[in-house]
Amino acid sequence: MANIAVQRIKREFKEVLKSEETSKNQIKVDLVDENFTELRGEIAGPPDTPYEGGRFQLEIKIPETYPFNPPKVRFITKIWHPNISSVTGAICLDILKDQWAAAMTLRTVLLSLQALLAAAEPDDPQDAVVANQYKQNPDMFTQTARLWGHYYGGAPEPGPEYTRKIDKLTAMGFEKNAVIAALSSKSWDVETATEQLLSN
């Protein structure tokens, strides 16, 4: 990696470690390799959102051309959000694409992602199924996002109704992640989710 990128990322890494948000356990960053090309980020689910109480892991890859190009970031923790792929963790956020500026830092990225969890942009979706649910049935979206936050991010359990449906289909022999994805995309209708699982 270019020397400028290494020096810059080392400085930003220290900035995150010393930040007020890190001391409050809101954001976190760890090294994956010793040459600072890959980092592991973590953000806390913001209060008063379906993600509250969850911890969400991020893969952060630093390009050779950093800070002139943005880091490549994706969610490792599965999450139900219009601007994040429920399958790959890819993120639709302008500062990670064409609105990146060299003055932005790792801390900016982590805080922007936390803000995205609190303020989705359903008209610029990464996941059309989630965005559609967000717009058409906000209550179901909130319950689904809470459930994903519980199963994948360690947030508190949202309620027994959804868990019973998951248990019913896993008892039939389907894999739990596939069951959660099918139920989530089929508005928690067991019959249509079962049809989807059988067709895969």
Short mmCIF file of C-alpha atoms in Angstrom, two decimals:
data_model
loop_
_atom_site.label_atom_id
_atom_site.label_comp_id
_atom_site.label_asym_id
_atom_site.label_seq_id
_atom_site.Cartn_x
_atom_site.Cartn_y
_atom_site.Cartn_z
CA MET A 1 0.00 0.00 0.00
CA ALA A 2 1.21 3.52 -0.77
CA ASN A 3 3.01 5.24 2.09
CA ILE A 4 0.50 8.12 2.23
CA ALA A 5 -2.37 5.67 2.65
CA VAL A 6 -0.61 3.76 5.47
CA GLN A 7 0.30 6.91 7.40
CA ARG A 8 -3.18 8.31 6.99
CA ILE A 9 -5.00 5.12 8.03
CA LYS A 10 -2.75 4.69 11.09
CA ARG A 11 -3.62 8.24 12.18
CA GLU A 12 -7.34 7.65 11.58
CA PHE A 13 -7.24 4.31 13.39
CA LYS A 14 -5.85 6.12 16.47
CA GLU A 15 -8.49 8.86 16.04
CA VAL A 16 -11.28 6.25 16.27
CA LEU A 17 -9.65 4.53 19.26
CA LYS A 18 -9.44 7.86 21.15
CA SER A 19 -12.88 9.12 20.06
CA GLU A 20 -15.73 9.91 22.43
CA GLU A 21 -17.92 7.49 20.44
CA THR A 22 -15.50 4.61 21.11
CA SER A 23 -15.40 5.41 24.81
CA LYS A 24 -19.22 5.30 24.81
CA ASN A 25 -19.10 1.93 22.99
CA GLN A 26 -20.86 3.34 19.90
CA ILE A 27 -18.14 2.64 17.31
CA LYS A 28 -15.10 0.39 17.26
CA VAL A 29 -12.34 -0.57 14.84
CA ASP A 30 -9.81 -3.42 14.91
CA LEU A 31 -6.94 -4.47 12.66
CA VAL A 32 -7.43 -7.60 10.57
CA ASP A 33 -3.92 -7.53 9.13
CA GLU A 34 -0.74 -5.75 10.23
CA ASN A 35 -0.39 -3.60 7.10
CA PHE A 36 -3.65 -1.68 7.65
CA THR A 37 -5.26 -2.79 4.35
CA GLU A 38 -8.17 -4.53 6.07
CA LEU A 39 -9.98 -3.44 9.21
CA ARG A 40 -12.97 -4.72 11.14
CA GLY A 41 -15.42 -2.03 12.17
CA GLU A 42 -18.35 -2.27 14.54
CA ILE A 43 -21.25 0.09 15.15
CA ALA A 44 -23.94 0.00 17.80
CA GLY A 45 -27.56 0.09 16.67
CA PRO A 46 -28.77 3.67 17.27
CA PRO A 47 -31.32 4.31 20.04
CA ASP A 48 -35.01 4.51 19.05
CA THR A 49 -34.44 2.39 15.94
CA PRO A 50 -35.23 -1.29 15.27
CA TYR A 51 -31.45 -1.89 15.54
CA GLU A 52 -31.16 -0.62 19.13
CA GLY A 53 -29.19 -2.99 21.36
CA GLY A 54 -27.51 -4.71 18.39
CA ARG A 55 -23.83 -4.69 17.38
CA PHE A 56 -23.10 -4.71 13.67
CA GLN A 57 -19.74 -5.82 12.25
CA LEU A 58 -18.26 -4.23 9.13
CA GLU A 59 -15.54 -5.32 6.73
CA ILE A 60 -13.41 -2.31 5.77
CA LYS A 61 -10.89 -2.64 2.93
CA ILE A 62 -8.50 0.24 2.36
CA PRO A 63 -7.56 0.83 -1.30
CA GLU A 64 -4.02 1.76 -2.47
CA THR A 65 -5.44 5.14 -3.51
CA TYR A 66 -6.78 6.05 -0.03
CA PRO A 67 -7.67 8.79 0.99
CA PHE A 68 -8.43 9.91 -2.58
CA ASN A 69 -10.84 7.00 -2.99
CA PRO A 70 -13.23 5.69 -0.34
CA PRO A 71 -12.69 2.50 1.64
CA LYS A 72 -14.70 -0.51 0.49
CA VAL A 73 -17.14 -1.24 3.31
CA ARG A 74 -19.80 -3.91 3.73
CA PHE A 75 -21.83 -5.29 6.63
CA ILE A 76 -20.64 -8.70 7.83
CA THR A 77 -23.54 -8.89 10.29
CA LYS A 78 -26.78 -9.59 8.44
CA ILE A 79 -29.16 -6.64 8.66
CA TRP A 80 -32.64 -5.78 7.32
CA HIS A 81 -32.33 -2.25 5.92
CA PRO A 82 -33.35 -0.66 2.58
CA ASN A 83 -29.84 0.64 1.85
CA ILE A 84 -27.95 -2.54 2.79
CA SER A 85 -28.15 -5.85 0.92
CA SER A 86 -29.77 -8.49 3.13
CA VAL A 87 -27.72 -11.07 1.18
CA THR A 88 -24.22 -9.60 0.67
CA GLY A 89 -24.05 -6.70 3.14
CA ALA A 90 -23.28 -4.24 0.29
CA ILE A 91 -24.09 -0.66 1.24
CA CYS A 92 -25.70 2.11 -0.79
CA LEU A 93 -24.32 5.32 0.74
CA ASP A 94 -23.16 8.32 -1.31
CA ILE A 95 -19.98 8.98 0.71
CA LEU A 96 -18.78 5.45 -0.05
CA LYS A 97 -19.20 6.18 -3.75
CA ASP A 98 -19.25 9.48 -5.66
CA GLN A 99 -19.61 11.85 -2.69
CA TRP A 100 -16.38 10.75 -0.99
CA ALA A 101 -13.92 13.54 -0.11
CA ALA A 102 -10.29 13.06 0.92
CA ALA A 103 -10.99 15.00 4.13
CA MET A 104 -13.33 12.23 5.34
CA THR A 105 -12.00 9.66 7.80
CA LEU A 106 -12.73 6.21 9.21
CA ARG A 107 -14.59 7.88 12.06
CA THR A 108 -16.75 9.78 9.53
CA VAL A 109 -17.55 6.52 7.74
CA LEU A 110 -18.54 4.67 10.93
CA LEU A 111 -20.70 7.55 12.17
CA SER A 112 -22.32 7.96 8.72
CA LEU A 113 -23.24 4.27 8.69
CA GLN A 114 -24.70 4.57 12.17
CA ALA A 115 -26.71 7.59 10.97
CA LEU A 116 -27.90 5.57 7.94
CA LEU A 117 -29.36 2.97 10.31
CA ALA A 118 -31.39 5.77 11.92
CA ALA A 119 -32.46 7.41 8.64
CA ALA A 120 -32.99 5.02 5.73
CA GLU A 121 -33.23 6.28 2.14
CA PRO A 122 -35.83 3.89 0.63
CA ASP A 123 -35.90 5.79 -2.69
CA ASP A 124 -32.22 4.92 -3.28
CA PRO A 125 -32.30 1.28 -2.17
CA GLN A 126 -29.64 -1.41 -2.17
CA ASP A 127 -32.27 -4.05 -1.38
CA ALA A 128 -35.55 -3.56 -3.28
CA VAL A 129 -37.51 -6.14 -1.24
CA VAL A 130 -36.61 -4.41 2.04
CA ALA A 131 -37.24 -0.94 0.60
CA ASN A 132 -40.67 -2.03 -0.66
CA GLN A 133 -41.60 -3.39 2.77
CA TYR A 134 -40.27 -0.20 4.40
CA LYS A 135 -42.57 1.92 2.22
CA GLN A 136 -45.64 -0.35 1.98
CA ASN A 137 -45.75 -1.80 5.50
CA PRO A 138 -43.62 0.19 7.98
CA ASP A 139 -44.79 -1.81 11.03
CA MET A 140 -43.79 -5.12 9.44
CA PHE A 141 -40.47 -3.59 8.38
CA THR A 142 -39.77 -2.50 11.97
CA GLN A 143 -40.61 -5.94 13.37
CA THR A 144 -38.51 -7.68 10.72
CA ALA A 145 -35.55 -5.35 11.30
CA ARG A 146 -35.83 -5.96 15.06
CA LEU A 147 -35.87 -9.70 14.52
CA TRP A 148 -32.77 -9.58 12.27
CA GLY A 149 -31.13 -7.32 14.89
CA HIS A 150 -31.88 -9.96 17.51
CA TYR A 151 -30.76 -13.02 15.53
CA TYR A 152 -27.66 -11.53 13.92
CA GLY A 153 -26.69 -8.49 16.02
CA GLY A 154 -27.53 -9.63 19.55
CA ALA A 155 -30.33 -7.09 20.11
CA PRO A 156 -33.21 -7.92 22.48
CA GLU A 157 -35.83 -10.37 21.19
CA PRO A 158 -38.74 -8.53 19.52
CA GLY A 159 -41.58 -10.93 20.34
CA PRO A 160 -42.64 -14.58 20.22
CA GLU A 161 -44.92 -14.43 17.15
CA TYR A 162 -42.05 -14.22 14.64
CA THR A 163 -39.87 -16.67 16.55
CA ARG A 164 -42.68 -19.28 16.46
CA LYS A 165 -42.88 -19.02 12.67
CA ILE A 166 -39.11 -19.46 12.37
CA ASP A 167 -39.18 -22.45 14.72
CA LYS A 168 -42.05 -24.02 12.75
CA LEU A 169 -40.10 -23.95 9.46
CA THR A 170 -36.74 -24.95 10.96
CA ALA A 171 -38.52 -27.94 12.55
CA MET A 172 -39.40 -28.97 8.97
CA GLY A 173 -35.67 -29.22 8.25
CA PHE A 174 -34.96 -25.88 6.59
CA GLU A 175 -31.80 -23.98 7.52
CA LYS A 176 -32.47 -21.09 9.94
CA ASN A 177 -30.88 -18.27 7.86
CA ALA A 178 -32.83 -19.39 4.78
CA VAL A 179 -36.05 -19.51 6.85
CA ILE A 180 -35.51 -15.98 8.21
CA ALA A 181 -34.77 -14.64 4.70
CA ALA A 182 -37.82 -16.36 3.18
CA LEU A 183 -40.24 -15.25 5.91
CA SER A 184 -38.85 -11.69 5.84
CA SER A 185 -39.26 -11.34 2.08
CA LYS A 186 -42.73 -12.97 2.10
CA SER A 187 -44.29 -10.68 4.76
CA TRP A 188 -44.06 -13.43 7.39
CA ASP A 189 -46.57 -15.61 5.58
CA VAL A 190 -45.57 -19.20 6.42
CA GLU A 191 -47.26 -20.73 3.36
CA THR A 192 -45.59 -18.52 0.71
CA ALA A 193 -42.25 -18.67 2.59
CA THR A 194 -42.48 -22.50 2.54
CA GLU A 195 -43.15 -22.43 -1.22
CA GLN A 196 -40.08 -20.24 -1.72
CA LEU A 197 -37.91 -22.54 0.43
CA LEU A 198 -39.10 -25.62 -1.49
CA SER A 199 -38.38 -23.98 -4.86
CA ASN A 200 -34.75 -23.22 -3.95
#
